[in-house]
Amino acid sequence: GAGVSQSPSNKVTEKGKDVELRCDPISGHTALYWYRQSLGQGLEFLIYFQGNSAPDKSGLPSDRFSAERTGGSVSTLTIQRTQQEDSAVYLCASSLGLPPLHFGNGTRLTVT
Amino acid sequence: SQQGEEDPQALSIQEGENATMNCSYKTSINNLQWYRQNSGRGLVHLILIRSNEREKHSGRLRVTLDTSKKSSSLLITASRAADTASYFCATDELTFGKGITLSVRP
């Protein structure tokens, strides 16, 4: 497909478990972003990858959160020891390094 | 702090009316973008305006930028029920506000 793909679309997990969220950006896009959107809230920046540069991790809320981008393409956001406050929609976006951003439809994470 | 902050938080209008949404920001920018988010979906880019532009049009959308006031407005003319969505502004720092919920009543 031509767009940003995220999987799974929905994830329900028990408190304390680890989860992995996947993002397939648009082919050729050098920049990849992760955001978190809680109910009724705006988008909270989490992490930004640009080419081979060190990622900007300044938005990660705790050391339970980490992300990788392998081969400059697919990215995985990992949340360890999930908490109920981690419940949110996690959005991935990619770009050619400049706006605009192209978003996926997100992964809705529910921690029970 | 968030760079782009939209107002009003919610707007309800009748189909056919115009909708005006505002965005304010704090620091100098290179460009400002507006995005739309339909329920359960990701954000879709609508329009980008550069700091040296004052107004830009795209179909029924009109965006203005006032760098002296650090503000932008998005006007949707002749609104349709399908315009019902949340609208976000973002600056080149790519920080987003809480968005504006627009409801267009048929």
Short mmCIF file of C-alpha atoms in Angstrom, two decimals:
data_model
loop_
_atom_site.label_atom_id
_atom_site.label_comp_id
_atom_site.label_asym_id
_atom_site.label_seq_id
_atom_site.Cartn_x
_atom_site.Cartn_y
_atom_site.Cartn_z
CA GLY A 1 0.00 0.00 0.00
CA ALA A 2 0.98 3.60 -0.43
CA GLY A 3 0.21 4.77 3.09
CA VAL A 4 1.63 4.35 6.58
CA SER A 5 0.60 1.03 8.03
CA GLN A 6 0.32 0.29 11.74
CA SER A 7 -0.31 -3.01 13.44
CA PRO A 8 -2.13 -4.21 15.33
CA SER A 9 -5.05 -1.83 14.98
CA ASN A 10 -6.26 -2.78 18.45
CA LYS A 11 -4.40 -4.32 21.37
CA VAL A 12 -5.77 -5.31 24.75
CA THR A 13 -3.21 -6.33 27.34
CA GLU A 14 -3.03 -6.96 31.04
CA LYS A 15 -1.29 -4.56 33.36
CA GLY A 16 2.35 -5.51 33.72
CA LYS A 17 2.73 -7.16 30.32
CA ASP A 18 5.00 -5.88 27.56
CA VAL A 19 3.60 -4.79 24.18
CA GLU A 20 5.13 -4.08 20.78
CA LEU A 21 3.52 -1.77 18.27
CA ARG A 22 4.65 -1.78 14.67
CA CYS A 23 4.83 0.95 12.05
CA ASP A 24 5.56 0.53 8.34
CA PRO A 25 6.27 3.98 6.91
CA ILE A 26 5.84 5.10 3.34
CA SER A 27 8.68 3.73 1.23
CA GLY A 28 11.47 6.26 0.85
CA HIS A 29 10.42 8.41 3.78
CA THR A 30 13.47 9.21 5.88
CA ALA A 31 11.67 10.58 8.92
CA LEU A 32 9.43 8.61 11.26
CA TYR A 33 7.50 9.88 14.26
CA TRP A 34 5.57 8.32 17.13
CA TYR A 35 2.80 10.18 18.94
CA ARG A 36 0.38 9.23 21.69
CA GLN A 37 -3.21 10.47 21.75
CA SER A 38 -5.20 9.99 24.92
CA LEU A 39 -8.98 10.38 24.99
CA GLY A 40 -9.92 14.00 24.42
CA GLN A 41 -6.30 15.09 24.30
CA GLY A 42 -4.01 16.32 21.60
CA LEU A 43 -1.06 14.50 20.18
CA GLU A 44 1.82 13.95 22.57
CA PHE A 45 5.18 13.64 20.80
CA LEU A 46 7.11 10.53 21.79
CA ILE A 47 10.09 9.96 19.51
CA TYR A 48 11.48 11.02 16.12
CA PHE A 49 13.82 9.20 13.74
CA GLN A 50 15.58 10.99 10.88
CA GLY A 51 17.77 8.96 8.56
CA ASN A 52 20.84 7.60 10.30
CA SER A 53 20.90 10.30 12.98
CA ALA A 54 20.43 9.51 16.63
CA PRO A 55 16.68 9.55 17.40
CA ASP A 56 15.09 12.37 19.35
CA LYS A 57 13.74 10.54 22.39
CA SER A 58 12.84 13.64 24.34
CA GLY A 59 9.13 12.83 24.42
CA LEU A 60 9.29 9.33 25.85
CA PRO A 61 7.38 9.52 29.17
CA SER A 62 9.43 6.91 31.06
CA ASP A 63 12.15 4.32 30.65
CA ARG A 64 9.43 1.73 30.09
CA PHE A 65 9.06 3.15 26.60
CA SER A 66 11.56 2.48 23.82
CA ALA A 67 11.55 2.46 20.04
CA GLU A 68 13.72 1.13 17.27
CA ARG A 69 13.84 1.70 13.56
CA THR A 70 15.53 -1.11 11.70
CA GLY A 71 17.16 -0.55 8.33
CA GLY A 72 15.73 2.92 8.11
CA SER A 73 12.28 1.53 7.51
CA VAL A 74 10.02 -0.38 9.92
CA SER A 75 9.77 0.90 13.48
CA THR A 76 8.68 -0.82 16.67
CA LEU A 77 7.51 0.99 19.78
CA THR A 78 7.86 -1.17 22.89
CA ILE A 79 6.15 -0.51 26.19
CA GLN A 80 7.38 -2.63 29.07
CA ARG A 81 5.38 -3.45 32.21
CA THR A 82 2.30 -1.65 30.88
CA GLN A 83 0.22 0.51 33.20
CA GLN A 84 -3.41 1.57 32.86
CA GLU A 85 -2.33 5.14 32.10
CA ASP A 86 -0.59 3.81 28.98
CA SER A 87 -4.02 3.22 27.43
CA ALA A 88 -4.23 5.48 24.40
CA VAL A 89 -4.03 5.54 20.62
CA TYR A 90 -0.45 5.37 19.39
CA LEU A 91 0.02 7.11 16.05
CA CYS A 92 2.95 6.74 13.70
CA ALA A 93 3.77 9.18 10.92
CA SER A 94 6.44 9.45 8.26
CA SER A 95 7.74 12.17 5.97
CA LEU A 96 10.54 13.05 3.59
CA GLY A 97 12.15 14.99 6.41
CA LEU A 98 9.98 18.05 6.01
CA PRO A 99 6.27 18.57 6.58
CA PRO A 100 3.71 17.39 5.80
CA LEU A 101 3.50 14.25 7.88
CA HIS A 102 1.63 11.20 6.67
CA PHE A 103 -0.11 9.35 9.49
CA GLY A 104 -1.21 5.78 9.96
CA ASN A 105 -4.57 4.98 11.53
CA GLY A 106 -2.97 4.17 14.86
CA THR A 107 -2.96 1.33 17.35
CA ARG A 108 -5.57 1.58 20.10
CA LEU A 109 -3.96 0.16 23.25
CA THR A 110 -6.12 -0.83 26.20
CA VAL A 111 -4.42 -1.92 29.42
CA THR A 112 -6.76 -3.78 31.76
CA SER B 1 4.79 23.84 26.21
CA GLN B 2 2.69 23.17 23.15
CA GLN B 3 3.57 25.24 20.12
CA GLY B 4 0.19 25.09 18.38
CA GLU B 5 -2.93 25.82 20.37
CA GLU B 6 -6.31 25.86 18.66
CA ASP B 7 -9.55 27.57 19.56
CA PRO B 8 -12.41 27.17 19.98
CA GLN B 9 -12.25 23.68 21.48
CA ALA B 10 -15.55 22.77 19.86
CA LEU B 11 -17.65 24.27 17.10
CA SER B 12 -21.10 23.26 15.92
CA ILE B 13 -22.57 24.74 12.75
CA GLN B 14 -25.27 24.06 10.19
CA GLU B 15 -24.43 22.57 6.83
CA GLY B 16 -23.73 25.33 4.35
CA GLU B 17 -22.32 27.73 6.95
CA ASN B 18 -18.68 28.71 7.17
CA ALA B 19 -16.43 27.43 9.95
CA THR B 20 -13.53 29.46 11.28
CA MET B 21 -10.90 27.91 13.51
CA ASN B 22 -7.91 29.63 15.06
CA CYS B 23 -4.42 28.61 16.06
CA SER B 24 -1.85 30.48 18.12
CA TYR B 25 1.81 29.70 18.59
CA LYS B 26 4.64 31.02 20.70
CA THR B 27 7.92 31.13 18.81
CA SER B 28 9.05 31.98 15.29
CA ILE B 29 8.16 29.42 12.68
CA ASN B 30 9.10 28.43 9.14
CA ASN B 31 5.67 27.06 8.33
CA LEU B 32 2.36 26.07 9.85
CA GLN B 33 0.21 23.13 8.88
CA TRP B 34 -3.41 22.19 9.40
CA TYR B 35 -4.55 18.58 9.71
CA ARG B 36 -7.93 16.86 9.94
CA GLN B 37 -8.70 13.73 11.94
CA ASN B 38 -11.85 11.73 11.38
CA SER B 39 -13.02 9.55 14.24
CA GLY B 40 -10.88 6.45 14.64
CA ARG B 41 -8.44 7.47 11.94
CA GLY B 42 -5.04 9.08 11.68
CA LEU B 43 -4.45 12.72 10.83
CA VAL B 44 -4.64 13.87 7.24
CA HIS B 45 -2.67 16.87 6.06
CA LEU B 46 -4.86 19.67 4.68
CA ILE B 47 -2.66 22.63 3.93
CA LEU B 48 0.75 24.14 4.72
CA ILE B 49 1.44 27.85 4.80
CA ARG B 50 4.96 29.24 4.90
CA SER B 51 6.06 32.08 7.12
CA ASN B 52 6.42 34.43 4.14
CA GLU B 53 2.85 33.75 2.99
CA ARG B 54 -0.19 35.54 4.35
CA GLU B 55 -3.02 33.58 2.76
CA LYS B 56 -3.45 30.31 0.96
CA HIS B 57 -6.41 28.56 -0.65
CA SER B 58 -7.16 24.94 -1.38
CA GLY B 59 -10.67 24.17 -2.61
CA ARG B 60 -13.09 25.22 0.15
CA LEU B 61 -10.22 25.84 2.57
CA ARG B 62 -8.65 29.23 3.23
CA VAL B 63 -5.74 29.62 5.60
CA THR B 64 -4.30 32.90 6.82
CA LEU B 65 -1.13 33.51 8.75
CA ASP B 66 -0.28 36.58 10.82
CA THR B 67 3.30 36.22 12.03
CA SER B 68 3.13 39.50 13.97
CA LYS B 69 0.30 38.06 16.08
CA LYS B 70 1.67 34.51 15.93
CA SER B 71 -1.69 33.23 14.81
CA SER B 72 -3.35 31.40 11.94
CA SER B 73 -6.92 30.76 10.97
CA LEU B 74 -8.54 28.02 8.94
CA LEU B 75 -11.79 28.84 7.17
CA ILE B 76 -13.94 26.11 5.69
CA THR B 77 -16.56 27.59 3.39
CA ALA B 78 -19.94 26.04 2.58
CA SER B 79 -19.44 23.31 5.16
CA ARG B 80 -20.72 19.79 4.63
CA ALA B 81 -21.62 17.02 7.07
CA ALA B 82 -18.49 15.21 5.86
CA ASP B 83 -16.37 18.03 7.29
CA THR B 84 -17.27 16.80 10.78
CA ALA B 85 -13.89 15.96 12.32
CA SER B 86 -11.19 17.24 14.62
CA TYR B 87 -8.82 19.83 13.24
CA PHE B 88 -5.25 20.39 14.43
CA CYS B 89 -2.57 22.92 13.69
CA ALA B 90 1.13 22.16 13.90
CA THR B 91 4.22 24.28 13.47
CA ASP B 92 7.52 23.18 12.05
CA GLU B 93 8.44 21.85 15.49
CA LEU B 94 5.70 19.35 14.78
CA THR B 95 3.94 19.79 18.07
CA PHE B 96 0.19 19.60 17.98
CA GLY B 97 -2.49 21.13 20.14
CA LYS B 98 -5.62 19.44 21.49
CA GLY B 99 -7.51 20.20 18.34
CA ILE B 100 -10.91 21.63 17.51
CA THR B 101 -13.93 19.36 17.26
CA LEU B 102 -16.11 20.53 14.39
CA SER B 103 -19.65 19.22 14.08
CA VAL B 104 -21.59 20.06 10.93
CA ARG B 105 -25.31 19.41 11.30
CA PRO B 106 -27.13 18.22 8.17
#
